Each structure stands twice: as structure tokens, then as C-alpha cells.
PDB file of C-alpha atoms and ligand atoms in Angstrom:
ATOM      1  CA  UNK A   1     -49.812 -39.206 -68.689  1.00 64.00           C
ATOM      2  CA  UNK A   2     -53.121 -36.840 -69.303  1.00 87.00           C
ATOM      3  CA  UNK A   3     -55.934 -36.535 -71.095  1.00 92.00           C
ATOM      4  CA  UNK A   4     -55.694 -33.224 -73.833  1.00 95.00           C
ATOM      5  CA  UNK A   5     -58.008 -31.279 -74.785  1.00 96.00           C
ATOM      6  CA  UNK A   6     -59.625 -32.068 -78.355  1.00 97.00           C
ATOM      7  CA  UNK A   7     -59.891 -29.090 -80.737  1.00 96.00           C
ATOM      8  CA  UNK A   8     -63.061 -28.976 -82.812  1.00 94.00           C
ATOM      9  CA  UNK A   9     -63.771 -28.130 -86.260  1.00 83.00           C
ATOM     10  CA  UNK A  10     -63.779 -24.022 -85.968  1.00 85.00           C
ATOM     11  CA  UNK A  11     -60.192 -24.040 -84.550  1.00 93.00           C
ATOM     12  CA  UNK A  12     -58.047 -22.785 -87.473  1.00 95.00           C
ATOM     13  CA  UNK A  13     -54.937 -24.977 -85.995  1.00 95.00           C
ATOM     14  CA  UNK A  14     -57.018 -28.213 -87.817  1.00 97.00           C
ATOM     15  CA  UNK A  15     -56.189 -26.186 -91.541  1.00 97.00           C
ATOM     16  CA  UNK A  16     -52.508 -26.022 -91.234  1.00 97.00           C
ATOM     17  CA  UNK A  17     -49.971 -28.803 -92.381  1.00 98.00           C
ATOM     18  CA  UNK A  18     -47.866 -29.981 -89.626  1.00 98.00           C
ATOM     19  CA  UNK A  19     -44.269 -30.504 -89.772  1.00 98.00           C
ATOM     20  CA  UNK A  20     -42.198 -33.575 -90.032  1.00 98.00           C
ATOM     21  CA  UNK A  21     -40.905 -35.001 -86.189  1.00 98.00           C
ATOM     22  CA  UNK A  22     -37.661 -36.375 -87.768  1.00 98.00           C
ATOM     23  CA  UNK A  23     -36.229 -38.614 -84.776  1.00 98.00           C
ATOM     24  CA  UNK A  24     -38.705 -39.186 -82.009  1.00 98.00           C
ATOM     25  CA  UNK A  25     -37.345 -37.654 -78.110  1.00 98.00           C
ATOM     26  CA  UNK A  26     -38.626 -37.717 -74.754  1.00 98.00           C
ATOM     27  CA  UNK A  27     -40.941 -35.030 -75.281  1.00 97.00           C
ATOM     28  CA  UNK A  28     -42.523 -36.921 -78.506  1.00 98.00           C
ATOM     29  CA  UNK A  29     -43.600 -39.946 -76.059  1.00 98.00           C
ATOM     30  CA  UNK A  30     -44.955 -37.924 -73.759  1.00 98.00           C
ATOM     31  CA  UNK A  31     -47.313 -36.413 -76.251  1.00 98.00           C
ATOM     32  CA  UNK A  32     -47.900 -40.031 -77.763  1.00 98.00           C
ATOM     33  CA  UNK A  33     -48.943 -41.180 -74.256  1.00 98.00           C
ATOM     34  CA  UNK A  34     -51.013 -38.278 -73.492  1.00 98.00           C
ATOM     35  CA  UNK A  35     -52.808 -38.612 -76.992  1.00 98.00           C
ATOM     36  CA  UNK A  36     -53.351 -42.270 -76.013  1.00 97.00           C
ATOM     37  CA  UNK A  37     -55.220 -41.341 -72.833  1.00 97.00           C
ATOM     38  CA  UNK A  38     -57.230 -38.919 -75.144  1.00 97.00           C
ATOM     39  CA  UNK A  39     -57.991 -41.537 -77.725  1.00 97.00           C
ATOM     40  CA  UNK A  40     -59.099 -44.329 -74.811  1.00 95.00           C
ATOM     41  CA  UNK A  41     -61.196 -41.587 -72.969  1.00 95.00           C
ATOM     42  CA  UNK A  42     -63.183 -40.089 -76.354  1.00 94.00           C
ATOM     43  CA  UNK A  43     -63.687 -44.141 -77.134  1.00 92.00           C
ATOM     44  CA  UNK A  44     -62.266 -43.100 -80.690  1.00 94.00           C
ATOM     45  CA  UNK A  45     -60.604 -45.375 -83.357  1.00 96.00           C
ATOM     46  CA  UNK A  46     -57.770 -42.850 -84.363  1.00 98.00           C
ATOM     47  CA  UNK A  47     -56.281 -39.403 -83.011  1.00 98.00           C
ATOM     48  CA  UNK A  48     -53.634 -36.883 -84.482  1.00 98.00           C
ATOM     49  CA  UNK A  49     -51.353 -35.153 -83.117  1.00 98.00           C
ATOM     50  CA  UNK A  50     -53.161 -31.731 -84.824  1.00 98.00           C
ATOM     51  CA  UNK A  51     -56.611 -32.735 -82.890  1.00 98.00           C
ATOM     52  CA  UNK A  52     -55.303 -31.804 -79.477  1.00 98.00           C
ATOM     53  CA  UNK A  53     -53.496 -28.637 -81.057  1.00 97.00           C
ATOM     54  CA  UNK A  54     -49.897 -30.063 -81.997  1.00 97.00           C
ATOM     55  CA  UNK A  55     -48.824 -29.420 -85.148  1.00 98.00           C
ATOM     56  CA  UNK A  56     -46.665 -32.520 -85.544  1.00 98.00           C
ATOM     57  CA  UNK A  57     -47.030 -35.399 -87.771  1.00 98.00           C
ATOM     58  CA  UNK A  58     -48.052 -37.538 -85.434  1.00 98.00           C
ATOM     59  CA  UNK A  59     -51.180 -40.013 -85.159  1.00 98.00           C
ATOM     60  CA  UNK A  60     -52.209 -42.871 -83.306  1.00 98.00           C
ATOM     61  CA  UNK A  61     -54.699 -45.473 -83.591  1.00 98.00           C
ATOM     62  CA  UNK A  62     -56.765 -48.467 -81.926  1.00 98.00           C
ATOM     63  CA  UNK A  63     -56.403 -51.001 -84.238  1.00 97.00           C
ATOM     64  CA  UNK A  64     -58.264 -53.533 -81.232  1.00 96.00           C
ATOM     65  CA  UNK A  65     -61.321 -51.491 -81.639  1.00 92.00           C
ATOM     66  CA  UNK A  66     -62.988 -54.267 -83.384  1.00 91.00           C
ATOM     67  CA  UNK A  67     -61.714 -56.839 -81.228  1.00 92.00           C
ATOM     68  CA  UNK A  68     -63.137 -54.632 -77.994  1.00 91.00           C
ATOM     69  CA  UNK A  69     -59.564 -54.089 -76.631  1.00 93.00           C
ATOM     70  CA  UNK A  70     -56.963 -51.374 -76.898  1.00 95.00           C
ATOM     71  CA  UNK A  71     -54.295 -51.846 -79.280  1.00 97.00           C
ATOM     72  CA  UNK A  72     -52.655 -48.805 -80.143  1.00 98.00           C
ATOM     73  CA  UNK A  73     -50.383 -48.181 -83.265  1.00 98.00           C
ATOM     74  CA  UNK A  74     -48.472 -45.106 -82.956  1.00 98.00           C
ATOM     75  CA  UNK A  75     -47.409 -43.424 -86.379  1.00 98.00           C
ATOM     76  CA  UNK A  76     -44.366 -40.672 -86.637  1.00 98.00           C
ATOM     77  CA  UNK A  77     -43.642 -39.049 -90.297  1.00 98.00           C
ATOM     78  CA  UNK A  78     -45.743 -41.444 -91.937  1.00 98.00           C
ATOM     79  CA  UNK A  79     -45.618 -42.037 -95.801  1.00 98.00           C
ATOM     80  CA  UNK A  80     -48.696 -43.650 -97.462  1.00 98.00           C
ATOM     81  CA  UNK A  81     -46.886 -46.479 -99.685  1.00 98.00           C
ATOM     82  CA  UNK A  82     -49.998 -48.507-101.225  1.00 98.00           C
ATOM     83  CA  UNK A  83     -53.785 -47.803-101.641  1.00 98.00           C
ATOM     84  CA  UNK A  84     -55.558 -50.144-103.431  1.00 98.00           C
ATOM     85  CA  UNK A  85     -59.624 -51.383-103.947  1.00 98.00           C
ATOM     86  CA  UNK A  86     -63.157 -48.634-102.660  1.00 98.00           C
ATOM     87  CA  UNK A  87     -65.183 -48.929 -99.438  1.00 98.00           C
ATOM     88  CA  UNK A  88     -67.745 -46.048 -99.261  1.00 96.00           C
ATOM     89  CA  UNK A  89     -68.977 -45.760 -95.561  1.00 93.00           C
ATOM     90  CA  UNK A  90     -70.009 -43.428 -92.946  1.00 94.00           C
ATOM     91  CA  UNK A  91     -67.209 -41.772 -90.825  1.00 96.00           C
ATOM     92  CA  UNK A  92     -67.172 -39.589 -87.970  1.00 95.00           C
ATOM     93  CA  UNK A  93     -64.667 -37.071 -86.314  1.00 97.00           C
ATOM     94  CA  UNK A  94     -63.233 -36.429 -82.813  1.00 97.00           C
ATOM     95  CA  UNK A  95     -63.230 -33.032 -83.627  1.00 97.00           C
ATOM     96  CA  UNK A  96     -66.487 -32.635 -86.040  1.00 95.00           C
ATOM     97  CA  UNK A  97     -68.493 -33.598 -82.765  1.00 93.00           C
ATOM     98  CA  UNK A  98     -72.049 -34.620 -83.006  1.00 92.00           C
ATOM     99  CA  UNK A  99     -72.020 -35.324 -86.946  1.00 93.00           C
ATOM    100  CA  UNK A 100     -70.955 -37.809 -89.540  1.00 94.00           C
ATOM    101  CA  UNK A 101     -71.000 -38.741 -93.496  1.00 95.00           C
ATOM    102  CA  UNK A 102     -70.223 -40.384 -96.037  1.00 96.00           C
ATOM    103  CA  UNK A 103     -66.979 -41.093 -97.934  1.00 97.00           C
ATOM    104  CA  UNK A 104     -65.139 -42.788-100.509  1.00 97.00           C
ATOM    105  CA  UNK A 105     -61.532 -44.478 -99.347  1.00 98.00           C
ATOM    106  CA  UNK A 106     -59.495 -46.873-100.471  1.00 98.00           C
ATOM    107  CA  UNK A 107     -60.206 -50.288 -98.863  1.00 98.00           C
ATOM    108  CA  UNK A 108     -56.227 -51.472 -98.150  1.00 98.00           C
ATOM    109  CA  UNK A 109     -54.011 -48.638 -97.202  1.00 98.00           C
ATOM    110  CA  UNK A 110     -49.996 -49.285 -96.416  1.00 98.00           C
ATOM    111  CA  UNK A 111     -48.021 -46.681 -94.282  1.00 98.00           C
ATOM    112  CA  UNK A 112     -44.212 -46.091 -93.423  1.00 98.00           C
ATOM    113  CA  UNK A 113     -44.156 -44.658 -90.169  1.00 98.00           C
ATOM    114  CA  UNK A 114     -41.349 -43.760 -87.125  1.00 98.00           C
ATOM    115  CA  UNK A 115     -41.895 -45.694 -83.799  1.00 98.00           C
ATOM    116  CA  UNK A 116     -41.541 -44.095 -81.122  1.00 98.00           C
ATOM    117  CA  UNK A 117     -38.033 -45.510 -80.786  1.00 98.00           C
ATOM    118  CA  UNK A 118     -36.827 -44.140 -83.858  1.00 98.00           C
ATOM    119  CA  UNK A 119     -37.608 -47.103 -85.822  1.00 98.00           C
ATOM    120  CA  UNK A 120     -39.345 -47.553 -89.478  1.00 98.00           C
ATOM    121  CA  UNK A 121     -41.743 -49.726 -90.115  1.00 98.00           C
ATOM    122  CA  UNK A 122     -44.806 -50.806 -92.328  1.00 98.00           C
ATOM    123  CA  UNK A 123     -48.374 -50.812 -91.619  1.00 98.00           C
ATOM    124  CA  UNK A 124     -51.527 -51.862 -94.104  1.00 98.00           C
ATOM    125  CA  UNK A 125     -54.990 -51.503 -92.724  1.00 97.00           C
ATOM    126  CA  UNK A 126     -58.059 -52.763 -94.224  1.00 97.00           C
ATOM    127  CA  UNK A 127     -61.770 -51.662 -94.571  1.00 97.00           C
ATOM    128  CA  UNK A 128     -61.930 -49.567 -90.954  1.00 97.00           C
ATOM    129  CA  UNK A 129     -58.332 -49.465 -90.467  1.00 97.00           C
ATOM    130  CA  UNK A 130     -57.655 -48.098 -93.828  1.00 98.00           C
ATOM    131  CA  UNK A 131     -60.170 -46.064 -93.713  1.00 98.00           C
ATOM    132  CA  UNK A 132     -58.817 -44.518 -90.338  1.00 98.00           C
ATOM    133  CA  UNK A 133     -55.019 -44.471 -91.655  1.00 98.00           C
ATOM    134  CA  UNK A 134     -56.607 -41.970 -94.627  1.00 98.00           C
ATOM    135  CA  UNK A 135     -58.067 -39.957 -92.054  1.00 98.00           C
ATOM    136  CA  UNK A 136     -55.775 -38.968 -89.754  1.00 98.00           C
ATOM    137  CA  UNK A 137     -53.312 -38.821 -92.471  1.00 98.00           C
ATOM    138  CA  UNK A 138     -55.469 -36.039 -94.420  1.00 98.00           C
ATOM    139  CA  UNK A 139     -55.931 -34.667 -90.850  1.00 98.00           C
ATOM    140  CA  UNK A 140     -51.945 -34.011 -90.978  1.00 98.00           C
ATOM    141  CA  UNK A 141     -52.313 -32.300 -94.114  1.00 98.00           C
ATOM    142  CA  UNK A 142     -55.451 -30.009 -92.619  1.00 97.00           C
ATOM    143  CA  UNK A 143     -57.885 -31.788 -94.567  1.00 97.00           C
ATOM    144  CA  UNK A 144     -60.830 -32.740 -92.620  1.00 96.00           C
ATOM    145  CA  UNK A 145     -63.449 -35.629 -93.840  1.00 96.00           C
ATOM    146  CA  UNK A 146     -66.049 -33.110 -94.459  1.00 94.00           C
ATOM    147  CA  UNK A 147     -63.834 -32.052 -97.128  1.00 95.00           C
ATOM    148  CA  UNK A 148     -64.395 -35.115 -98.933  1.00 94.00           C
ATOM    149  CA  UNK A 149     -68.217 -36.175 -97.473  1.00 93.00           C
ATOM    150  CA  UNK A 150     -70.481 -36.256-100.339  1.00 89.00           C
ATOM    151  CA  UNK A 151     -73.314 -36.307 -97.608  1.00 85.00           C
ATOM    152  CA  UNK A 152     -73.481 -35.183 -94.663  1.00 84.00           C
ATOM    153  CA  UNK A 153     -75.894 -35.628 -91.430  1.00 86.00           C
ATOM    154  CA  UNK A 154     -76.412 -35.690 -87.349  1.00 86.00           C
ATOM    155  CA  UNK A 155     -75.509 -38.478 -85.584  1.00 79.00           C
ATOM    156  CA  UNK A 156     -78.500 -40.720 -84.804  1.00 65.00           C
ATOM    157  CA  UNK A 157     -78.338 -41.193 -81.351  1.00 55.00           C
TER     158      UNK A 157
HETATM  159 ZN1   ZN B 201     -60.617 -36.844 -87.414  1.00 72.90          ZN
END
């Protein structure tokens, strides 16, 4: 396992749309676990797989961040099933260091994802985790939060 390096917002790799992983191999986990290692050392809530310059549809995220412990989801291919209900809120970016804003998501998300055993399943987040699964999804599709902050400032601290 090792920590990658995170690209920030002036790297054109963020704009593309990655492609589809279809059935998870050895290499695949060996990305996941490195991106975990990135995630746990940048203390973030959620990483994809285009953040530390592969352009995979991959993300991962902590969904014990609230809780203070690491529990990480891991999400292959995913397909956004459900939205439903509004939470406006501020949100940051790995890779938009130093800033944050706010924006408009849905407050319950549900995803279809690949394990990293091959294996579908379901996930629905709600308030921060939905908030995150819209994130990194758009982050698969080069959309970046910024895209859709209707204001915009530097971090406080
Ligand atoms: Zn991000």
C-alpha cells in the first residue's frame, strides 16, 4: 500500500470522464488500497479514483467519519439509483485545496456499485454521505463542486 499523490484543480486529468472498470482485478485493489491510504492521510470524507490521476470509475469513501473511525466504502462503476429531498451546505475538495462553498444536493442518495470482489450492491447515504456520494460521482464525470457552488470562499482556518 502507498499514499498517491492528489491532483489539484489546474490538472486537466480532473475534466475528463473516466471509463467504466467492468470486473474488478488485482491491479484495481491495489489502487483501492493505495487510494485508502490517501483518503486516511488527507483526513478526507471521500476520494476518486480521477483525484490521484486515474481515470477509472472508481471512488471510495469514509462513511465512519462522523463516528471518528475509518469505515471505508469502496465504489466500482457506480449507478446513482435514487435522489430524493435538498440539503444546501458548505463542501470542500481534496483537490480545490484551501477553499470551500456552497451547494445544493440531494439529501438521500442510493448507488449501485462493484465491490472489489466483483460483486453488486446498494448503497444510500444521507445528509453528508449523500452529499459525498454526489461528489465524487460528478468528480467521475469531470465535474468539480465549484461547478455547481453558488458561493464561493477561503477556508477559515
Ligand atoms: Zn472532490
Amino acid at each position: 500500500m502507498a499514499k498517491r499523490i492528489i491532483v489539484t484543480d489546474e490538472d486537466p486529468l480532473l475534466r475528463k470522464v473516466s471509463r467504466e472498470v467492468g470486473v474488478p482485478n488485482d491491479r484495481t485493489r491495489a489502487l483501492l488500497d493505495d487510494m485508502i491510504d490517501t483518503l486516511k492521510f488527507a483526513e478526507g470524507v471521500g476520494l476518486a479514483a480521477p483525484q490521484v490521476g486515474i481515470l477509472r470509475r472508481i471512488f471510495i469513501i469514509n462513511i465512519g467519519i462522523e463516528k471518528g473511525k475509518d469505515e471505508f466504502v469502496e465504489f466500482i462503476d457506480p449507478v446513482i439509483l435514487e435522489t430524493s429531498g435538498e440539503q444546501d451546505g458548505a463542501e470542500g475538495c481534496l483537490s480545490v485545496p484551501g477553499r470551500q462553498g456552497n451547494v445544493k444536493r440531494p439529501n438521500k442518495v442510493t448507488v449501485e456499485a462493484t465491490d472489489r470482489n466483483g460483486n453488486r450492491f446498494t448503497y444510500t447515504g444521507t445528509e453528508l454521505m449523500a452529499r459525498c456520494l454526489c461528489h465524487e460521482y460528478d468528480h467521475l464525470d469531470g465535474i468539480l463542486y465549484v461547478d455547481k457552488a453558488y458561493e464561493m470562499a477561503d477556508d477559515e482556518e
